[in-house]
mmCIF file of C-alpha atoms in Angstrom:
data_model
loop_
_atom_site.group_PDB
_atom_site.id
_atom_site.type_symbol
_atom_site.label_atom_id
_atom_site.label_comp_id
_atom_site.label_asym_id
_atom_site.label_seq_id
_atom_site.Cartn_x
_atom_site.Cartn_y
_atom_site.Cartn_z
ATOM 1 C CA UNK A 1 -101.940 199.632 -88.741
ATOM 2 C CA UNK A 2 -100.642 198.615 -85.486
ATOM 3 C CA UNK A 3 -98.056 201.478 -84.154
ATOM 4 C CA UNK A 4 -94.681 200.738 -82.659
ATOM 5 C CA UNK A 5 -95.066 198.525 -79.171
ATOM 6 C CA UNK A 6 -92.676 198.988 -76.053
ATOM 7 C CA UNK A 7 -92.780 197.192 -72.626
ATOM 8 C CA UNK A 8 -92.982 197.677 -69.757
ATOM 9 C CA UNK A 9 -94.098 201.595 -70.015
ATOM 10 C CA UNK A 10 -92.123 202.053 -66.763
ATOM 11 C CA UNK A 11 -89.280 200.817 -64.628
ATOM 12 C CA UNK A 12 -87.836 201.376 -61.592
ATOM 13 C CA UNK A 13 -84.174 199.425 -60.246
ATOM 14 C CA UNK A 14 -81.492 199.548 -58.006
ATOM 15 C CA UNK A 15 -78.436 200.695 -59.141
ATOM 16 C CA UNK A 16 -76.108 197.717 -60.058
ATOM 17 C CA UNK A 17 -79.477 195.478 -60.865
ATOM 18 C CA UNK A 18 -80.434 194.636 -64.245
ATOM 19 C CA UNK A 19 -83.173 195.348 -66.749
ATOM 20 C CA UNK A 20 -84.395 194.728 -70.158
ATOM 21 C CA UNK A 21 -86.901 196.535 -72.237
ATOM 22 C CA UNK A 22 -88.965 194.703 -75.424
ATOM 23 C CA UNK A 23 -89.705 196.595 -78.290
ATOM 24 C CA UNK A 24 -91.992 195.299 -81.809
ATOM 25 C CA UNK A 25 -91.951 197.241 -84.552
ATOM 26 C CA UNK A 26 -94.226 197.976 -87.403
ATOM 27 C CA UNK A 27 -95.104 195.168 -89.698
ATOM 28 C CA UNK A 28 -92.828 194.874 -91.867
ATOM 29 C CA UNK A 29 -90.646 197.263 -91.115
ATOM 30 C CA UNK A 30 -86.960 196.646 -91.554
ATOM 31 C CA UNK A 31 -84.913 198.927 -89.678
ATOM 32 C CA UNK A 32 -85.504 199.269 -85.665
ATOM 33 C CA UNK A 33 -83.848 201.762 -83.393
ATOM 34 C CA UNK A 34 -82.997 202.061 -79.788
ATOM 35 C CA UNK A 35 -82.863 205.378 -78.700
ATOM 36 C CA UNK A 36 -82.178 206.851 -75.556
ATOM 37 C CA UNK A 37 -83.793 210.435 -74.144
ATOM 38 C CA UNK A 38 -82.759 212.051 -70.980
ATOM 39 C CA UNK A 39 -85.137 214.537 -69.004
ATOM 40 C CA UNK A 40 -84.765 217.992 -71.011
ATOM 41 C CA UNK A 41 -82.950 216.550 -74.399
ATOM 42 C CA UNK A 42 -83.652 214.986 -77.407
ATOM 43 C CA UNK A 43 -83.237 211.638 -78.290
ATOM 44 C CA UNK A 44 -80.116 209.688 -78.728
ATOM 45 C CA UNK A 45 -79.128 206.946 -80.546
ATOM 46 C CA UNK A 46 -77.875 203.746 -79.098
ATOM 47 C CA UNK A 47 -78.227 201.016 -81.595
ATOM 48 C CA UNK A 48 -79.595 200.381 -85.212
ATOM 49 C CA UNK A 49 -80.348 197.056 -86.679
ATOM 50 C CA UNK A 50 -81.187 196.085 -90.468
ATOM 51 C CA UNK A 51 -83.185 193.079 -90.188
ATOM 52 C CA UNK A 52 -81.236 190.796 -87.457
ATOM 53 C CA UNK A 53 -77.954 192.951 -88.545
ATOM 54 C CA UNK A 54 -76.523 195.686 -86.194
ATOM 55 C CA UNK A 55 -75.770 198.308 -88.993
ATOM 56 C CA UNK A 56 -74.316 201.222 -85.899
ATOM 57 C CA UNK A 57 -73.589 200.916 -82.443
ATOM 58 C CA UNK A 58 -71.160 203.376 -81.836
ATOM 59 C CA UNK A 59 -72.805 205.287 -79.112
ATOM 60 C CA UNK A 60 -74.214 201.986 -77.506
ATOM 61 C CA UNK A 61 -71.976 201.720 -73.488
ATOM 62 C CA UNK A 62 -71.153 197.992 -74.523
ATOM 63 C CA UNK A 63 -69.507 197.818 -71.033
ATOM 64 C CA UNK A 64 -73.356 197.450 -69.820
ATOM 65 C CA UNK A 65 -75.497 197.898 -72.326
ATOM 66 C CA UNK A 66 -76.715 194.957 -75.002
ATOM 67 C CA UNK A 67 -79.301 194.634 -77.626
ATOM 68 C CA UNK A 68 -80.613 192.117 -80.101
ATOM 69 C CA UNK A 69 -83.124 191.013 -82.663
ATOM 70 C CA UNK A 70 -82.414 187.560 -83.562
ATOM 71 C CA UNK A 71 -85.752 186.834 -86.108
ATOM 72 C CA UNK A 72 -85.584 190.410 -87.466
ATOM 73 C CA UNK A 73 -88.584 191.446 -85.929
ATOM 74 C CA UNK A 74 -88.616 191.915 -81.690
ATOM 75 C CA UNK A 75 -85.608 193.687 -80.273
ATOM 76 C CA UNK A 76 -84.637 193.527 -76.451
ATOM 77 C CA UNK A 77 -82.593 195.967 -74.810
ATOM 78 C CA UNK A 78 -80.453 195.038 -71.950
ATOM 79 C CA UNK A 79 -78.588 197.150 -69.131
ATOM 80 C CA UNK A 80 -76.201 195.155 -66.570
ATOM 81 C CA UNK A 81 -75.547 196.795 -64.417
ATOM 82 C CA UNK A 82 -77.505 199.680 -64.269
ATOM 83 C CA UNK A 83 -76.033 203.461 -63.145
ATOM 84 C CA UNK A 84 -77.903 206.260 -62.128
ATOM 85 C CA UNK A 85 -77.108 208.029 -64.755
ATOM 86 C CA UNK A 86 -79.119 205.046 -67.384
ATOM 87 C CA UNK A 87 -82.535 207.046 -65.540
ATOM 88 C CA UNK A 88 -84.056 208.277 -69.072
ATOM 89 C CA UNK A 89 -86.437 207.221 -71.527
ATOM 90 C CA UNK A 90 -85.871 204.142 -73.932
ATOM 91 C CA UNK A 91 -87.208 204.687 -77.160
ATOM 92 C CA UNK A 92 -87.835 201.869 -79.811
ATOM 93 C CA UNK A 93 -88.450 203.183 -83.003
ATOM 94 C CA UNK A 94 -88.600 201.709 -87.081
ATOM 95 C CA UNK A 95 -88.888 202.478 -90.796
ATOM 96 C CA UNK A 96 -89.482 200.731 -93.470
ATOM 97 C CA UNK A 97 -85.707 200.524 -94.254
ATOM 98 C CA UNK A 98 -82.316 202.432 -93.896
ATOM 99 C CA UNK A 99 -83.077 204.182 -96.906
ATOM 100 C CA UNK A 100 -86.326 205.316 -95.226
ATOM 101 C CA UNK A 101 -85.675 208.641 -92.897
ATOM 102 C CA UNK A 102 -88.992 208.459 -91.152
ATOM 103 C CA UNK A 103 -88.558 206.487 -88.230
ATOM 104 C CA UNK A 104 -91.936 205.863 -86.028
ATOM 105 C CA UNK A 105 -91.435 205.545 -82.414
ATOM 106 C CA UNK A 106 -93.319 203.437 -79.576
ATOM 107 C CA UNK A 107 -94.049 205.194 -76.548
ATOM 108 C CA UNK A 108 -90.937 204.720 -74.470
ATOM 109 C CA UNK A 109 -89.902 203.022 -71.232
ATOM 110 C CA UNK A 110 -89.443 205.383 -68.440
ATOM 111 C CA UNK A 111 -86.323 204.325 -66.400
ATOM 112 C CA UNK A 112 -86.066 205.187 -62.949
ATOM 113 C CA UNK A 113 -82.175 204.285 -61.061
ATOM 114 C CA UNK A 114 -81.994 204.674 -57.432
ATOM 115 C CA UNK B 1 -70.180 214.623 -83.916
ATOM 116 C CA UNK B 2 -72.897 216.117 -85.646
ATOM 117 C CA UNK B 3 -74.840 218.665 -83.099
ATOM 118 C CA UNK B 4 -78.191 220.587 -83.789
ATOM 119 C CA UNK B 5 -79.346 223.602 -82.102
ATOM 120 C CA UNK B 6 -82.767 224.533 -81.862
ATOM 121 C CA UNK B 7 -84.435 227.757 -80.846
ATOM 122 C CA UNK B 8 -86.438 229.271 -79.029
ATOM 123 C CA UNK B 9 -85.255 226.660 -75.892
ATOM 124 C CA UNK B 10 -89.598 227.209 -74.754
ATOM 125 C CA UNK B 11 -92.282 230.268 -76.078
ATOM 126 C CA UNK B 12 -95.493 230.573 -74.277
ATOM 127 C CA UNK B 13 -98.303 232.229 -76.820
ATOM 128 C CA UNK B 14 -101.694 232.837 -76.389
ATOM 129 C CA UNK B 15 -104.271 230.823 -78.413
ATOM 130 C CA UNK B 16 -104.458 231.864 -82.330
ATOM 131 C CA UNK B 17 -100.831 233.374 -82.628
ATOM 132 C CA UNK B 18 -98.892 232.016 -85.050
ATOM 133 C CA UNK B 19 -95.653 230.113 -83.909
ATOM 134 C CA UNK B 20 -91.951 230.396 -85.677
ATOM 135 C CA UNK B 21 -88.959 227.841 -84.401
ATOM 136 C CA UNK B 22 -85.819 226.860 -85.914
ATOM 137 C CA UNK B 23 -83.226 224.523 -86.147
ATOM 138 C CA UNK B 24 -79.123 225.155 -86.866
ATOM 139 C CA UNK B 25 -76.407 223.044 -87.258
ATOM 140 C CA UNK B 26 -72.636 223.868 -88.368
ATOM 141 C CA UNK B 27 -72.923 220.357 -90.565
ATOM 142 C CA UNK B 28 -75.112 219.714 -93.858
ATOM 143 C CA UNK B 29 -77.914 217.469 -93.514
ATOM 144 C CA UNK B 30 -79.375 215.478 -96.138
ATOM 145 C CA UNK B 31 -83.134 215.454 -94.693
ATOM 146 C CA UNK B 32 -84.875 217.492 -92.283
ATOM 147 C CA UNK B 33 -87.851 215.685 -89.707
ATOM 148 C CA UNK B 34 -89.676 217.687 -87.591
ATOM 149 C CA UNK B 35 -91.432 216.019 -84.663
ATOM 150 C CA UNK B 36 -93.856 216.632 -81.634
ATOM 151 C CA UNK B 37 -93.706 215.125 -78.481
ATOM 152 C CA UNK B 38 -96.541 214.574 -75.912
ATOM 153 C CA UNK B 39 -95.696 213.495 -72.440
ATOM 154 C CA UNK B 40 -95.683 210.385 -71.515
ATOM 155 C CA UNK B 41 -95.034 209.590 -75.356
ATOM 156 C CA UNK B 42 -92.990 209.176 -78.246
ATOM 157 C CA UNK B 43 -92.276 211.674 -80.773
ATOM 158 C CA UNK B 44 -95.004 211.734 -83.620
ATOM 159 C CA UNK B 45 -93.486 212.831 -87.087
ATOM 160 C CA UNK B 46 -94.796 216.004 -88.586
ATOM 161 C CA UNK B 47 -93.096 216.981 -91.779
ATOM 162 C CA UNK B 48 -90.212 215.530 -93.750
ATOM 163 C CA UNK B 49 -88.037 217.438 -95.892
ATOM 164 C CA UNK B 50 -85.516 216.287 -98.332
ATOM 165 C CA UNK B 51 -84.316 218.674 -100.456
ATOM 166 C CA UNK B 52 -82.879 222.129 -100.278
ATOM 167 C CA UNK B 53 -85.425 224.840 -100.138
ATOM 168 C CA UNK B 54 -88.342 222.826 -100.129
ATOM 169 C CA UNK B 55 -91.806 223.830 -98.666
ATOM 170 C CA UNK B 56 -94.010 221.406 -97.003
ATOM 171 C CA UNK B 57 -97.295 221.959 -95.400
ATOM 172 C CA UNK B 58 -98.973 219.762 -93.206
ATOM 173 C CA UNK B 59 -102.349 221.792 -92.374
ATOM 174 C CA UNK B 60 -101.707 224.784 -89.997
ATOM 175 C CA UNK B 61 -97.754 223.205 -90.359
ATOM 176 C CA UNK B 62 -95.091 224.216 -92.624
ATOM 177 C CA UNK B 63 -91.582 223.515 -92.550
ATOM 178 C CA UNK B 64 -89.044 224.879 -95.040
ATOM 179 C CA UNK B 65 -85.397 222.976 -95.780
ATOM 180 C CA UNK B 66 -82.854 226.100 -95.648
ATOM 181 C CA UNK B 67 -81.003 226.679 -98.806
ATOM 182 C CA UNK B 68 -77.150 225.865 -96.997
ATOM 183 C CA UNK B 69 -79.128 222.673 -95.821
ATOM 184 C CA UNK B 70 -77.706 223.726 -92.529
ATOM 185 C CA UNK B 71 -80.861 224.849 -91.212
ATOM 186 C CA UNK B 72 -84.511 224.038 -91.043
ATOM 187 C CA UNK B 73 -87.560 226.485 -89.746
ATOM 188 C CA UNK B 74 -91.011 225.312 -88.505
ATOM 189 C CA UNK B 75 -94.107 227.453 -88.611
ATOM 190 C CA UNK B 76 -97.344 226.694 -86.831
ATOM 191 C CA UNK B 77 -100.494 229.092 -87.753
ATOM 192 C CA UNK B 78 -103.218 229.986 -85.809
ATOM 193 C CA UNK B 79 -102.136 227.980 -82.435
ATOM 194 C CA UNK B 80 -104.582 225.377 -80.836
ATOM 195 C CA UNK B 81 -104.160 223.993 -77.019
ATOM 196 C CA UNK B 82 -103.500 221.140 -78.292
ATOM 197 C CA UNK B 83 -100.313 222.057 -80.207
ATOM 198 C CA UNK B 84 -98.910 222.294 -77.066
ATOM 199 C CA UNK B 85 -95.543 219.903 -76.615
ATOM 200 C CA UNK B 86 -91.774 219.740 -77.103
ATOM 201 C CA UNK B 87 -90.938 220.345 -80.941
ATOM 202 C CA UNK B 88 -87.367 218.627 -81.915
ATOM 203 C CA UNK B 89 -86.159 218.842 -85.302
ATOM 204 C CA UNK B 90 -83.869 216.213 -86.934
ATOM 205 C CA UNK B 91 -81.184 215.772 -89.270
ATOM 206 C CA UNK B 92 -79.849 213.246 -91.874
ATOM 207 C CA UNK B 93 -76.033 213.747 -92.562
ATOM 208 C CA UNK B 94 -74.230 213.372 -95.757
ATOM 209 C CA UNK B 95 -72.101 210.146 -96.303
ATOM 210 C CA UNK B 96 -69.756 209.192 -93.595
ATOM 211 C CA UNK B 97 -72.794 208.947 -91.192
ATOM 212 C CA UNK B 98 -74.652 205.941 -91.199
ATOM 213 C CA UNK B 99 -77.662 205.104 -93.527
ATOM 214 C CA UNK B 100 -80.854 206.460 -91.652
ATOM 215 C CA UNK B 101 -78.964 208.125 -88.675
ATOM 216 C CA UNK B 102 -80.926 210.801 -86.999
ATOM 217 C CA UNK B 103 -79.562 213.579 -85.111
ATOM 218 C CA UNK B 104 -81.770 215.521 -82.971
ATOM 219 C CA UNK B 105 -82.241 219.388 -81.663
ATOM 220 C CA UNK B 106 -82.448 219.863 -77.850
ATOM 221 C CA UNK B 107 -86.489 220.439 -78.705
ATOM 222 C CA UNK B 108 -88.539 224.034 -77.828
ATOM 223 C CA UNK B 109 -91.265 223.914 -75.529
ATOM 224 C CA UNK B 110 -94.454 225.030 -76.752
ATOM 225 C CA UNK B 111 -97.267 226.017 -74.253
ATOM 226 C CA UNK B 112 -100.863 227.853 -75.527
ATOM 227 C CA UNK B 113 -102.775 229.425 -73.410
ATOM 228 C CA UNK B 114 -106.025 229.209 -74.027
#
């Protein structure tokens, strides 16, 4: 079974430029996550979606930061415009459902602001 | 919000000790996760727990779900180089949180010498 798929693997901007990161979950899996990690923490959540439905972003800088998943399956997650302090990892990561606790995650996008 | 503490912050063991970490919160949780992180990657699950004082084992892993459900321990046995990585434990809350939110420790820092 095919894992969780993130691209690109790295990233480096400008401050004030814009990015996006892609993320495709498991098969069939319902529920996909956005996290965000910064160097030395754990990870953070910035968005959840059931199916095409955003079920929390509270902690998601809507000022800047955007995400969607408008078949239910791919996700993009957008920064405009980027800040230095955005430099972390992105982490995409789904479970079956909401109901589900174990949440698999891709490999991340590395972020780099300068 | 919700906050986790893990400990130790990083342990440095020699190869074939056993390994003890933990993971605190002043909140109850409704499931425990316990996962390893590589660099460069995302964080693999280990061991879910979802009930008050359970015992898991997952080979040389076992993870226990503290009684107050306000804590969670991990225990590695007999340590191999390539247990070496960032350990973060996670947390489910009670309802008021939203369905399948994760909160995460800061993670320990696990190096083996060989």
């Amino acid at each position: 079974e095919a894992g969780v798929a993130q691209s690109p693997r790295y990233k480096i901007i400008e401050k004030r430029q814009s990015v996006a990161f892609w993320c495709n979950p498991i098969s069939g899996h319902a529920t996909l996550y956005w996290y965000q990690q910064i160097l030395g923490q754990g990870p953070k959540l910035l968005i959840q979606f059931q199916n095409n439905g955003v079920v929390d972003d509270s902690q998601l800088p809507k000022d800047r930061f955007s995400a969607e998943r408008l078949k239910g399956v791919d996700s993009t997650l957008k920064i405009q415009p980027a800040k230095l302090e955005d430099s972390a990892v992105y982490l995409c990561a789904s479970s079956l459902d909401a109901g589900s606790y174990e949440q698999y995650f891709g490999p991340g996008t590395r972020l780099t602001v300068t | 919000g919700q906050q986790l503490n893990q400990s130790p912050q990083s342990m440095f063991i020699q190869e074939g000790e056993d390994v003890s970490m933990n993971c605190t919160s002043s909140s109850i949780f409704n499931t425990w996760l316990w996962y390893k992180q590589d660099p460069g990657e995302g964080p693999v699950l280990l061991i879910a727990l979802y009930k008050a004082g359970e015992l898991t084992s997952n080979g040389r892993l076992t993870a226990q779900f503290g009684i107050t459900r306000k804590d969670s321990f991990l225990n590695i046995s007999a340590s191999i180089p390539s247990d070496v990585g960032i350990y973060f434990c996670a947390g489910q809350g009670p309802g008021g949180t939203s369905y399948g939110k994760l909160t995460f420790g800061q993670g320990t820092i696990l190096t083996v010498h060989p």
